[in-house]
Amino acid sequence: MASVSLRENLGIREEVIKKACSVSMKTHKSAGKQLYVAEKIRNSHELVFSFPGSWSLSDWFIGSSFGEVNVDLELFPSLKYIGLNQIATVNGAFLNRFNAILDNTQFKKEVGTAVTDRKQVQVVFTGHSLGGPIAILAAIWFLEEYIRPDPKKMAPLCVTFGSPLVGDRIMSHALRRENWSRYFVNFVMRYDIVPRMSLTPLSSVEQQLRQVLNFFKARSQENVVEPSDFFVTVMRNALSVVSHAACKIMGNTNLLLETLSNFVELSPYRPLGTYVFCTGNEKLVVIRNPDAVLQLLFYTSQLSSEGDLPAVARRSLIDHLSYKDELEECLKMQSVTFLDDHHLEALPLSDDASATAESNMALKDLGLSARARLCLRAAGQLEKQKKSNQQAIDKKMEDIKNGLGKLQGYKDKCKHKVGYYDAFKISEDKEDFEANVNRLQLAGIWDEIIEMLKRNELPDEFEGRKAWIDIGTQYRRIVEPLDIANYYRHLKNEDTGPYMERGRPKRYKCTQRWREHAERMSNESLESCFWAEAEELCNKSGNPSIRDRVLQLKRRVEEWIRNGVLDEDVFLNGSTFEKLLTEHSLKNSDQNVVFQGSWS
């Protein structure tokens, strides 16, 4: 555990935090009157956009128990698990509110002006309560709109206070993969109920929630509703979520766990970005590990005894309105404890002297039990294990390169025969057998990587690493034609169906998506599997209606050859593709003369 200044740890000036908090609390009071407020920080280059909250139930949840919907990939193309093709989900009511703001041309104009300002203005999105999710979505939109196309532009900041959770684990994963998670900072008071509310199905506590929102609207501590039942319901559901998550973190493989989760509806929402917990006595605890944050959202709100319930439940509402005063005191004291993954895995399980007095006091101030500390330890150890897994996989990259080198040599030799694809499909020589051995060895390595991704055993940043995107593209282009040749050689299409529909391995789909996302491609990158389409067209031999499809494929192939992603041996005499073109009278008269001459 390290005690450092907040600015040193977060990279945000204290003046920006104070201004964001002040503006967001002020904007929150004007809920329903304006879509947003834009204010410049005096004598600075930051422009703060603050979003108000809402007292309407329809702005907190819609539809199902938790109100989640898939994100719009046209608006947020990065919010997905790329290789596994899983789309992030977000609170539908929050998304609707943000879309209403995005439809406002003035908002886009003001943001665009800040981006093009020669003074390098930094845009800060902020919000208190329900304004927090809107600020988060606005910051992600900004990153997609301006930073992803041009990383040299000034990145935004997003600072929230008492914000409910916005999206699921995939949203958090995507922000960490894109290296955007560092731009999001969420302040949470120890007992504030609002950041925990997303862990319970709000449709089941509709009447109680309405009373809570009315209390927030009145902003009067004298007319506090009786919140004990609401507090207990929220925390009971939070317990189910964190217990299920803790079992997964600790590697529990008991099938009963998954069986129970099929009967008990658990919240899909998860933390994202950096969290700063206010202990309530002028200390701050900073943590970035999303699994650890989820555990803290539950364990920091625990009761010392059952008799404390009314007081803690009441404080869970009061804390939500106390950010400005609390932060002013915390920033004066500058007692900040940072829990990174290294410190988490070595966390003491009790209040002993093994931890520094200051950091141990911060943990005590958060009320962390031995069970809570054990969960935090597990979260730190899991992240350490993911990094260790990545190091093990990185060592196998050399094996992949060696295997691809051998197959490239095999491919060069096949240019003097009927081409790479057809030589392997025929498989008459010893070299063809050796190529098949290399193909299978490489498949084993890549299948292992895909399984680790599915089991969430690699760091979130793995999919965004250029070295793996490049080697994945090279692997797909060299090896997938061999998989297709093997598929049609054994007539698997007759039993299973077309390769592209029923036979294509996930390792190729995954690496294809990596490249498409990294290069922001609007069309599918199918150069490695055009042979599958050629085979299916050959199987429709004698059907004159497919001539146009063959012609379109020929044009794509010629473009891929011009772009250097496909070799000219596809047009060799006797190749599957050459026979297809000849059958439909689409073969150029000078094609083979040129191609054969270049290899003589």
Coordinates of C-alpha atoms in Angstrom, one line a residue:
M1 CA 0.0 0.0 0.0
A2 CA 1.3 3.4 -0.9
S3 CA 0.4 6.8 0.4
V4 CA 0.7 9.5 -2.2
S5 CA -0.9 12.7 -3.2
L6 CA -4.2 12.5 -5.1
R7 CA -2.7 14.5 -8.1
E8 CA 0.3 12.2 -8.2
N9 CA -1.9 9.1 -8.3
L10 CA -4.7 10.2 -10.5
G11 CA -3.0 12.8 -12.7
I12 CA -5.8 15.3 -12.0
R13 CA -5.2 18.7 -10.3
E14 CA -7.1 19.3 -7.1
E15 CA -8.6 22.4 -8.6
V16 CA -10.3 20.3 -11.3
I17 CA -11.7 17.9 -8.7
K18 CA -13.1 20.7 -6.6
K19 CA -14.6 22.5 -9.6
A20 CA -16.1 19.3 -11.0
C21 CA -17.7 18.5 -7.6
S22 CA -19.0 22.1 -7.1
V23 CA -20.4 22.3 -10.6
S24 CA -22.0 18.8 -10.6
M25 CA -23.7 19.4 -7.2
K26 CA -25.0 22.7 -8.4
T27 CA -26.2 21.3 -11.7
H28 CA -27.9 18.4 -9.9
K29 CA -30.1 20.9 -8.1
S30 CA -31.4 22.1 -11.5
A31 CA -32.6 18.6 -12.5
G32 CA -35.3 18.9 -15.2
K33 CA -34.4 22.4 -16.2
Q34 CA -31.5 22.0 -18.6
L35 CA -29.6 19.2 -20.4
Y36 CA -26.2 20.2 -19.3
V37 CA -24.0 23.0 -18.0
A38 CA -20.7 24.1 -19.5
E39 CA -18.2 26.1 -17.4
K40 CA -14.6 27.0 -17.8
I41 CA -12.2 26.7 -14.9
R42 CA -10.7 30.2 -14.2
N43 CA -7.1 30.7 -15.3
S44 CA -7.0 27.2 -16.7
H45 CA -7.5 25.2 -19.9
E46 CA -10.2 22.9 -18.7
L47 CA -13.8 23.1 -19.9
V48 CA -16.3 21.3 -17.6
F49 CA -19.5 19.8 -18.9
S50 CA -21.8 18.9 -16.1
F51 CA -25.0 16.8 -16.3
P52 CA -28.0 17.0 -13.9
G53 CA -29.7 14.1 -12.3
S54 CA -33.4 13.2 -12.3
W55 CA -36.1 12.4 -9.8
S56 CA -38.2 10.4 -12.4
L57 CA -38.2 6.6 -12.0
S58 CA -38.2 6.2 -15.8
D59 CA -34.8 7.8 -15.9
W60 CA -33.4 5.2 -13.5
F61 CA -34.6 2.0 -15.1
I62 CA -36.8 0.8 -17.9
G63 CA -37.9 -2.6 -19.2
S64 CA -36.5 -5.7 -17.4
S65 CA -35.5 -6.0 -13.7
F66 CA -32.2 -4.3 -14.3
G67 CA -33.1 -2.4 -17.4
E68 CA -30.0 -3.4 -19.4
V69 CA -29.8 -3.1 -23.2
N70 CA -27.0 -3.7 -25.8
V71 CA -25.0 -0.7 -26.6
D72 CA -25.3 0.8 -30.1
L73 CA -22.0 -0.2 -31.8
E74 CA -22.5 2.6 -34.3
L75 CA -22.2 5.0 -31.5
F76 CA -19.8 3.0 -29.3
P77 CA -17.8 0.7 -31.6
S78 CA -15.2 -0.2 -29.0
L79 CA -17.7 -1.4 -26.3
K80 CA -17.4 -5.1 -27.0
Y81 CA -15.3 -8.2 -26.3
I82 CA -13.7 -8.2 -29.8
G83 CA -12.5 -11.8 -30.2
L84 CA -15.5 -13.4 -28.6
N85 CA -17.9 -11.0 -30.4
Q86 CA -19.8 -10.1 -27.2
I87 CA -21.5 -6.7 -27.0
A88 CA -21.5 -4.6 -23.8
T89 CA -24.8 -3.9 -22.1
V90 CA -25.7 -0.6 -20.5
N91 CA -28.6 0.7 -18.5
G92 CA -31.2 1.6 -21.1
A93 CA -32.6 4.5 -19.2
F94 CA -29.2 6.1 -18.8
L95 CA -28.5 5.6 -22.6
N96 CA -31.8 7.2 -23.5
R97 CA -30.9 10.3 -21.4
F98 CA -27.5 10.5 -23.1
N99 CA -29.0 10.2 -26.6
A100 CA -31.3 13.1 -25.8
I101 CA -28.2 15.2 -25.0
L102 CA -26.3 14.0 -28.1
D103 CA -29.3 15.0 -30.2
N104 CA -28.7 18.6 -29.0
T105 CA -26.6 20.3 -31.7
Q106 CA -25.3 22.9 -29.3
F107 CA -23.7 20.2 -27.1
K108 CA -21.8 18.7 -30.1
K109 CA -20.8 22.2 -31.2
E110 CA -19.4 23.2 -27.8
V111 CA -17.4 20.0 -27.5
G112 CA -16.1 20.3 -31.1
T113 CA -15.0 23.9 -30.5
A114 CA -13.0 22.8 -27.4
V115 CA -11.3 20.0 -29.4
T116 CA -10.2 22.4 -32.1
D117 CA -9.1 25.2 -29.8
R118 CA -5.4 26.0 -30.3
K119 CA -5.0 26.4 -26.5
Q120 CA -5.3 22.7 -26.0
V121 CA -8.5 22.8 -23.9
Q122 CA -9.1 19.6 -21.9
V123 CA -12.8 18.6 -21.7
V124 CA -13.9 17.4 -18.3
F125 CA -17.3 15.5 -18.1
T126 CA -18.8 15.4 -14.6
G127 CA -22.0 14.5 -12.8
H128 CA -23.4 13.8 -9.4
S129 CA -25.9 10.9 -8.9
L130 CA -27.7 10.2 -12.1
G131 CA -25.5 12.8 -13.8
G132 CA -22.6 10.4 -13.3
P133 CA -23.7 7.8 -15.9
I134 CA -24.4 10.5 -18.5
A135 CA -20.9 12.0 -17.9
I136 CA -19.4 8.5 -18.3
L137 CA -21.3 7.8 -21.6
A138 CA -20.3 11.3 -22.8
A139 CA -16.7 10.7 -22.1
I140 CA -16.8 7.3 -23.9
W141 CA -18.5 9.0 -26.9
F142 CA -15.7 11.7 -26.9
L143 CA -13.0 9.0 -26.9
E144 CA -14.7 7.2 -29.8
E145 CA -15.3 10.3 -31.8
Y146 CA -12.0 12.2 -31.3
I147 CA -9.3 10.1 -29.6
R148 CA -9.6 6.8 -31.3
P149 CA -9.2 8.3 -34.8
D150 CA -6.4 10.7 -33.6
P151 CA -4.7 9.6 -30.3
K152 CA -2.6 12.8 -30.4
K153 CA -5.6 14.9 -29.4
M154 CA -6.1 15.9 -25.8
A155 CA -7.9 13.1 -24.0
P156 CA -10.9 14.0 -21.8
L157 CA -11.5 13.4 -18.1
C158 CA -14.6 12.0 -16.5
V159 CA -15.1 12.7 -12.8
T160 CA -18.3 11.4 -11.1
F161 CA -19.6 11.7 -7.5
G162 CA -22.0 9.1 -6.2
S163 CA -22.7 7.6 -9.6
P164 CA -24.7 4.4 -10.1
L165 CA -23.1 1.7 -12.1
V166 CA -23.6 2.1 -15.9
G167 CA -22.6 -1.0 -17.8
D168 CA -21.5 -4.6 -17.5
R169 CA -18.1 -6.3 -17.3
I170 CA -17.6 -6.1 -21.0
M171 CA -17.8 -2.3 -20.9
S172 CA -15.1 -2.2 -18.2
H173 CA -13.0 -4.7 -20.2
A174 CA -13.3 -2.6 -23.3
L175 CA -12.1 0.6 -21.6
R176 CA -9.1 -1.2 -20.1
R177 CA -8.3 -2.8 -23.4
E178 CA -8.3 0.6 -25.2
N179 CA -6.2 2.1 -22.3
W180 CA -9.1 4.5 -21.6
S181 CA -10.0 3.3 -18.1
R182 CA -7.5 5.8 -16.6
Y183 CA -9.6 8.8 -17.8
F184 CA -12.5 7.8 -15.5
V185 CA -12.5 8.7 -11.8
N186 CA -15.5 7.9 -9.5
F187 CA -15.7 9.3 -6.0
V188 CA -17.9 7.2 -3.6
M189 CA -18.8 8.0 0.0
R190 CA -18.5 5.0 2.3
Y191 CA -22.2 4.4 2.9
D192 CA -23.7 6.2 -0.2
I193 CA -26.5 3.9 -1.4
V194 CA -26.7 5.1 -5.0
P195 CA -23.5 3.5 -6.3
R196 CA -24.8 0.2 -4.9
M197 CA -28.4 0.5 -6.2
S198 CA -27.6 -0.9 -9.6
L199 CA -26.8 -4.2 -8.0
T200 CA -30.5 -4.8 -7.1
P201 CA -33.5 -5.1 -9.5
L202 CA -35.0 -1.7 -9.1
S203 CA -38.3 -2.9 -10.4
S204 CA -38.7 -4.9 -7.2
V205 CA -38.3 -1.8 -5.0
E206 CA -40.2 0.8 -7.1
Q207 CA -42.2 2.3 -4.3
Q208 CA -39.2 2.6 -1.9
L209 CA -37.1 4.0 -4.7
R210 CA -39.7 6.7 -5.4
Q211 CA -39.5 7.8 -1.7
V212 CA -35.7 7.9 -1.8
L213 CA -35.7 10.0 -4.9
N214 CA -38.3 12.4 -3.3
F215 CA -35.9 12.7 -0.3
F216 CA -33.0 13.6 -2.6
K217 CA -35.2 16.1 -4.4
A218 CA -36.1 17.8 -1.1
R219 CA -32.5 17.7 0.0
S220 CA -33.6 18.1 3.6
Q221 CA -32.2 15.9 6.3
E222 CA -35.2 16.7 8.5
N223 CA -37.7 14.7 6.4
V224 CA -35.7 11.5 6.1
V225 CA -37.8 8.6 5.0
E226 CA -37.4 5.3 6.8
P227 CA -34.8 3.7 4.5
S228 CA -34.0 0.5 6.5
D229 CA -36.0 -1.9 4.2
F230 CA -34.6 -0.3 1.1
F231 CA -31.1 -0.4 2.4
V232 CA -31.4 -4.1 3.4
T233 CA -32.9 -5.1 0.0
V234 CA -30.1 -3.3 -1.9
M235 CA -27.4 -4.9 0.3
R236 CA -28.9 -8.3 0.2
N237 CA -28.8 -8.3 -3.6
A238 CA -25.3 -6.8 -3.5
L239 CA -24.2 -9.7 -1.3
S240 CA -25.5 -12.2 -3.9
V241 CA -23.6 -10.4 -6.7
V242 CA -20.3 -10.1 -4.8
S243 CA -20.5 -13.6 -3.4
H244 CA -20.9 -15.0 -6.9
A245 CA -18.1 -12.9 -8.2
A246 CA -15.8 -13.8 -5.3
C247 CA -16.4 -17.5 -6.0
K248 CA -15.3 -17.0 -9.6
I249 CA -12.3 -14.9 -8.6
M250 CA -11.2 -17.7 -6.2
G251 CA -11.6 -20.3 -8.9
N252 CA -14.6 -22.2 -7.6
T253 CA -15.6 -24.7 -10.2
N254 CA -18.6 -26.1 -8.4
L255 CA -21.4 -26.6 -10.9
L256 CA -23.9 -25.7 -8.1
L257 CA -22.7 -22.1 -8.4
E258 CA -23.7 -21.8 -12.0
T259 CA -27.0 -23.7 -11.4
L260 CA -28.0 -21.3 -8.6
S261 CA -27.1 -18.3 -10.8
N262 CA -29.6 -19.6 -13.4
F263 CA -32.4 -19.3 -10.8
V264 CA -31.3 -16.1 -9.0
E265 CA -31.2 -13.1 -11.3
L266 CA -28.0 -11.2 -10.7
S267 CA -27.2 -7.7 -11.7
P268 CA -25.1 -7.4 -14.8
Y269 CA -23.6 -4.1 -13.8
R270 CA -19.9 -3.7 -12.8
P271 CA -17.6 -0.9 -11.9
L272 CA -15.3 0.8 -14.4
G273 CA -12.4 3.2 -14.2
T274 CA -10.7 4.3 -10.9
Y275 CA -12.6 4.5 -7.7
V276 CA -11.8 6.8 -4.8
F277 CA -13.5 5.8 -1.6
C278 CA -14.1 8.5 1.0
T279 CA -13.8 6.8 4.4
G280 CA -15.9 9.5 6.2
N281 CA -13.0 10.8 8.4
E282 CA -11.0 12.8 5.8
K283 CA -9.2 9.9 4.3
L284 CA -9.3 8.6 0.7
V285 CA -8.6 5.1 -0.7
V286 CA -7.8 4.8 -4.4
I287 CA -8.3 1.5 -6.2
R288 CA -8.4 0.5 -9.9
N289 CA -9.0 -3.2 -9.9
P290 CA -12.7 -3.6 -11.0
D291 CA -13.1 -6.9 -9.2
A292 CA -11.8 -5.4 -5.9
V293 CA -14.0 -2.3 -6.4
L294 CA -17.1 -4.5 -6.6
Q295 CA -16.2 -6.2 -3.4
L296 CA -15.6 -2.9 -1.7
L297 CA -19.0 -1.5 -2.8
F298 CA -20.6 -4.2 -0.5
Y299 CA -18.1 -4.6 2.3
T300 CA -17.6 -0.9 3.1
S301 CA -21.3 -0.5 3.9
Q302 CA -21.4 -3.3 6.5
L303 CA -23.0 -2.8 10.0
S304 CA -21.0 -3.2 13.2
S305 CA -24.1 -4.7 14.8
E306 CA -27.8 -5.1 14.0
G307 CA -28.6 -2.2 16.2
D308 CA -26.7 0.1 13.8
L309 CA -29.2 -0.6 10.9
P310 CA -31.4 2.5 11.2
A311 CA -28.4 4.9 11.6
V312 CA -26.4 3.3 8.7
A313 CA -29.5 3.2 6.5
R314 CA -30.2 6.9 7.2
R315 CA -26.5 7.7 6.6
S316 CA -26.7 5.9 3.2
L317 CA -29.0 8.7 2.0
I318 CA -27.2 11.6 3.8
D319 CA -23.8 10.5 2.4
H320 CA -25.2 10.9 -1.1
L321 CA -25.7 14.6 -0.5
S322 CA -22.4 15.2 1.3
Y323 CA -19.7 15.0 -1.4
K324 CA -18.8 18.7 -1.6
D325 CA -18.1 19.1 2.2
E326 CA -16.4 15.8 2.6
L327 CA -14.1 16.3 -0.4
E328 CA -13.0 19.7 0.7
E329 CA -11.8 18.2 4.0
C330 CA -10.2 15.2 2.3
L331 CA -8.2 17.4 -0.1
K332 CA -7.0 19.5 2.8
M333 CA -5.7 16.5 4.7
Q334 CA -4.2 14.7 1.6
S335 CA -4.4 11.4 3.4
V336 CA -4.5 9.1 0.4
T337 CA -3.9 5.4 0.3
F338 CA -3.5 3.6 -3.1
L339 CA -4.2 -0.1 -3.3
D340 CA -2.7 -1.5 -6.5
D341 CA -2.8 -5.2 -7.5
H342 CA 0.6 -5.8 -5.8
H343 CA -0.6 -4.4 -2.5
L344 CA -4.0 -6.2 -2.8
E345 CA -2.5 -9.6 -2.9
A346 CA -0.4 -8.9 0.2
L347 CA -3.2 -7.4 2.1
P348 CA -3.2 -8.3 5.9
L349 CA -6.2 -10.3 6.9
S350 CA -6.4 -8.6 10.3
D351 CA -5.5 -5.3 11.9
D352 CA -1.9 -6.2 12.7
A353 CA 1.4 -4.3 12.5
S354 CA 2.4 -5.8 9.2
A355 CA 0.9 -2.9 7.3
T356 CA 1.9 0.7 7.7
A357 CA 0.0 2.5 10.4
E358 CA -1.5 5.0 7.9
S359 CA -2.6 2.5 5.3
N360 CA -3.9 0.0 7.9
M361 CA -5.9 2.8 9.6
A362 CA -7.5 3.6 6.2
L363 CA -8.6 -0.1 5.8
K364 CA -10.0 0.0 9.4
D365 CA -11.9 3.2 8.6
L366 CA -13.5 1.4 5.7
G367 CA -14.7 -1.3 8.1
L368 CA -13.1 -4.2 6.1
S369 CA -13.6 -7.6 7.8
A370 CA -11.2 -10.5 7.3
R371 CA -13.6 -11.9 4.7
A372 CA -13.5 -8.6 2.8
R373 CA -9.8 -8.5 2.9
L374 CA -9.6 -12.1 1.7
C375 CA -11.8 -11.2 -1.3
L376 CA -9.6 -8.2 -2.1
R377 CA -6.5 -10.5 -1.9
A378 CA -8.1 -12.9 -4.3
A379 CA -8.8 -10.0 -6.8
G380 CA -5.2 -8.9 -6.6
Q381 CA -3.9 -12.5 -7.0
L382 CA -6.2 -13.1 -10.0
E383 CA -4.8 -10.0 -11.8
K384 CA -1.3 -11.3 -11.0
Q385 CA -2.2 -14.7 -12.4
K386 CA -3.5 -13.1 -15.6
K387 CA -0.3 -11.3 -16.2
S388 CA 1.6 -14.5 -15.5
N389 CA -0.6 -16.3 -18.1
Q390 CA 0.2 -13.5 -20.6
Q391 CA 3.9 -14.0 -20.1
A392 CA 3.5 -17.7 -20.7
I393 CA 1.6 -17.0 -23.9
D394 CA 4.1 -14.4 -25.0
K395 CA 6.8 -17.1 -24.9
K396 CA 4.8 -19.1 -27.3
M397 CA 4.9 -16.3 -29.9
E398 CA 8.3 -17.5 -31.0
D399 CA 6.9 -21.0 -31.6
I400 CA 4.2 -19.4 -33.7
K401 CA 6.7 -17.5 -35.7
N402 CA 8.8 -20.6 -36.3
G403 CA 5.7 -22.6 -37.4
L404 CA 4.6 -19.9 -39.7
G405 CA 8.2 -19.7 -41.2
K406 CA 8.1 -23.4 -42.0
L407 CA 4.6 -23.0 -43.7
Q408 CA 5.8 -20.0 -45.6
G409 CA 8.7 -22.1 -47.0
Y410 CA 6.2 -24.8 -47.9
K411 CA 4.0 -22.2 -49.6
D412 CA 6.9 -20.9 -51.7
K413 CA 7.7 -24.4 -52.9
C414 CA 4.1 -25.0 -53.9
K415 CA 4.2 -22.1 -56.3
H416 CA 5.9 -24.4 -58.8
K417 CA 3.1 -26.9 -58.6
V418 CA -0.6 -26.2 -58.5
G419 CA -0.4 -23.6 -55.7
Y420 CA -0.4 -23.7 -52.0
Y421 CA -4.0 -24.5 -51.4
D422 CA -4.4 -27.2 -54.0
A423 CA -1.1 -28.9 -53.2
F424 CA -2.2 -29.3 -49.6
K425 CA -5.7 -30.4 -50.6
I426 CA -4.2 -33.2 -52.7
S427 CA -1.5 -34.0 -50.1
E428 CA 0.6 -36.5 -52.1
D429 CA 4.1 -35.6 -50.8
K430 CA 6.0 -35.8 -47.5
E431 CA 6.2 -32.0 -47.4
D432 CA 2.4 -31.9 -47.4
F433 CA 2.3 -34.2 -44.3
E434 CA 4.9 -32.0 -42.5
A435 CA 2.8 -28.9 -43.3
N436 CA -0.2 -30.6 -41.7
V437 CA 1.8 -31.3 -38.6
N438 CA 2.7 -27.6 -38.4
R439 CA -0.9 -26.6 -39.0
L440 CA -2.1 -28.8 -36.1
Q441 CA 0.6 -27.6 -33.7
L442 CA -0.2 -24.0 -34.4
A443 CA -3.9 -24.7 -34.0
G444 CA -3.2 -26.1 -30.5
I445 CA -1.5 -22.9 -29.4
W446 CA -4.2 -20.6 -30.8
D447 CA -7.0 -22.7 -29.4
E448 CA -5.4 -22.5 -26.0
I449 CA -5.3 -18.7 -26.3
I450 CA -9.0 -18.6 -27.3
E451 CA -10.0 -20.8 -24.3
M452 CA -8.1 -18.5 -21.9
L453 CA -9.9 -15.5 -23.3
K454 CA -13.2 -17.3 -22.8
R455 CA -12.3 -18.1 -19.2
N456 CA -11.2 -14.5 -18.6
E457 CA -7.7 -15.7 -17.8
L458 CA -5.7 -13.0 -19.7
P459 CA -5.5 -9.3 -18.9
D460 CA -8.1 -7.0 -20.5
E461 CA -5.3 -5.3 -22.5
F462 CA -4.3 -8.5 -24.3
E463 CA -6.7 -8.1 -27.2
G464 CA -5.4 -4.6 -27.9
R465 CA -1.7 -5.5 -28.2
K466 CA -0.3 -4.8 -31.7
A467 CA 2.2 -7.7 -31.6
W468 CA -0.6 -10.2 -31.2
I469 CA -2.9 -8.5 -33.7
D470 CA -0.2 -8.6 -36.3
I471 CA 0.9 -12.2 -35.6
G472 CA -2.8 -13.2 -35.6
T473 CA -3.4 -11.7 -39.0
Q474 CA -0.2 -13.4 -40.4
Y475 CA -1.3 -16.7 -38.9
R476 CA -4.8 -16.5 -40.4
R477 CA -3.6 -15.6 -43.9
I478 CA -1.0 -18.4 -44.0
V479 CA -2.9 -21.2 -42.2
E480 CA -6.6 -20.8 -42.7
P481 CA -6.4 -21.8 -46.5
L482 CA -4.9 -25.1 -45.2
D483 CA -7.8 -25.6 -42.8
I484 CA -10.3 -25.0 -45.7
A485 CA -8.4 -27.4 -48.0
N486 CA -8.5 -30.1 -45.2
Y487 CA -12.2 -29.4 -44.7
Y488 CA -13.2 -29.9 -48.3
R489 CA -10.7 -32.7 -49.0
H490 CA -12.5 -34.8 -46.3
L491 CA -15.9 -33.7 -47.7
K492 CA -16.9 -32.3 -44.3
N493 CA -19.2 -29.8 -46.1
E494 CA -21.5 -32.7 -47.0
D495 CA -21.9 -33.8 -43.4
T496 CA -21.6 -30.5 -41.5
G497 CA -22.4 -27.8 -44.0
P498 CA -20.4 -24.9 -45.6
Y499 CA -17.1 -24.1 -43.9
M500 CA -18.1 -20.4 -43.3
E501 CA -21.4 -21.3 -41.7
R502 CA -20.6 -24.5 -39.7
G503 CA -16.9 -25.3 -39.9
R504 CA -14.8 -22.1 -39.3
P505 CA -12.8 -22.3 -36.0
K506 CA -13.0 -19.5 -33.5
R507 CA -9.3 -18.9 -33.7
Y508 CA -9.7 -17.4 -37.2
K509 CA -12.9 -15.4 -36.3
C510 CA -11.1 -14.0 -33.3
T511 CA -7.9 -12.9 -35.0
Q512 CA -10.0 -11.5 -37.9
R513 CA -12.0 -9.3 -35.5
W514 CA -8.8 -8.1 -33.8
R515 CA -7.5 -6.7 -37.1
E516 CA -10.9 -5.2 -38.2
H517 CA -11.2 -3.4 -34.9
A518 CA -7.6 -2.2 -34.7
E519 CA -7.7 -0.8 -38.3
R520 CA -11.3 0.5 -37.9
M521 CA -12.4 -1.5 -40.9
S522 CA -16.0 -1.1 -42.1
N523 CA -16.0 -4.4 -44.1
E524 CA -15.1 -7.9 -43.1
S525 CA -11.5 -9.0 -43.7
L526 CA -12.2 -12.3 -45.5
E527 CA -9.0 -12.6 -47.6
S528 CA -7.9 -15.7 -45.7
C529 CA -11.0 -17.7 -46.3
F530 CA -12.0 -16.8 -49.9
W531 CA -11.2 -20.4 -50.8
A532 CA -14.2 -21.5 -48.8
E533 CA -16.5 -19.3 -51.0
A534 CA -14.7 -20.7 -54.1
E535 CA -15.3 -24.3 -53.0
E536 CA -19.0 -23.6 -52.4
L537 CA -19.3 -22.0 -55.9
C538 CA -17.6 -25.0 -57.4
N539 CA -20.2 -27.2 -55.7
K540 CA -22.8 -25.3 -57.6
S541 CA -21.2 -26.2 -60.9
G542 CA -23.5 -25.9 -64.0
N543 CA -25.7 -23.2 -62.4
P544 CA -25.4 -20.2 -64.7
S545 CA -27.0 -17.9 -62.1
I546 CA -23.9 -17.9 -60.0
R547 CA -21.7 -16.3 -62.6
D548 CA -22.1 -12.8 -61.1
R549 CA -21.0 -14.2 -57.7
V550 CA -17.9 -15.7 -59.3
L551 CA -17.1 -12.4 -61.0
Q552 CA -17.4 -10.5 -57.8
L553 CA -15.1 -13.0 -56.0
K554 CA -12.6 -12.6 -58.9
R555 CA -12.6 -8.9 -58.5
R556 CA -12.0 -9.1 -54.7
V557 CA -9.2 -11.6 -55.2
E558 CA -7.5 -9.2 -57.7
E559 CA -7.8 -6.4 -55.2
W560 CA -6.3 -8.5 -52.4
I561 CA -3.4 -9.4 -54.7
R562 CA -2.8 -5.7 -55.5
N563 CA -2.8 -4.9 -51.8
G564 CA -0.3 -7.7 -51.1
V565 CA -2.5 -9.8 -48.8
L566 CA -3.0 -12.6 -51.3
D567 CA -0.5 -14.4 -53.6
E568 CA -1.0 -14.8 -57.4
D569 CA -0.7 -18.6 -57.2
V570 CA -4.5 -18.7 -56.9
F571 CA -4.6 -18.3 -60.7
L572 CA -2.2 -21.1 -61.5
N573 CA -3.3 -23.7 -64.1
G574 CA -5.1 -26.6 -62.4
S575 CA -5.9 -24.7 -59.2
T576 CA -9.5 -24.8 -57.8
F577 CA -10.0 -21.1 -58.5
E578 CA -8.6 -21.3 -62.0
K579 CA -11.0 -24.1 -62.8
L580 CA -13.9 -22.1 -61.5
L581 CA -13.1 -19.1 -63.6
T582 CA -12.6 -21.2 -66.7
E583 CA -16.0 -22.9 -66.2
H584 CA -17.7 -19.5 -66.2
S585 CA -15.5 -18.0 -69.0
L586 CA -14.0 -15.4 -66.6
K587 CA -10.3 -16.2 -67.0
N588 CA -8.1 -13.5 -68.5
S589 CA -6.2 -14.8 -71.5
D590 CA -2.9 -13.4 -70.3
Q591 CA -3.3 -14.3 -66.7
N592 CA -1.3 -17.6 -66.5
V593 CA 1.4 -16.4 -68.8
V594 CA 2.2 -13.5 -66.5
F595 CA 2.0 -15.6 -63.2
Q596 CA 3.9 -18.6 -64.5
G597 CA 6.6 -16.4 -65.9
S598 CA 7.2 -14.7 -62.6
W599 CA 8.1 -18.1 -61.0
S600 CA 10.2 -19.7 -63.7

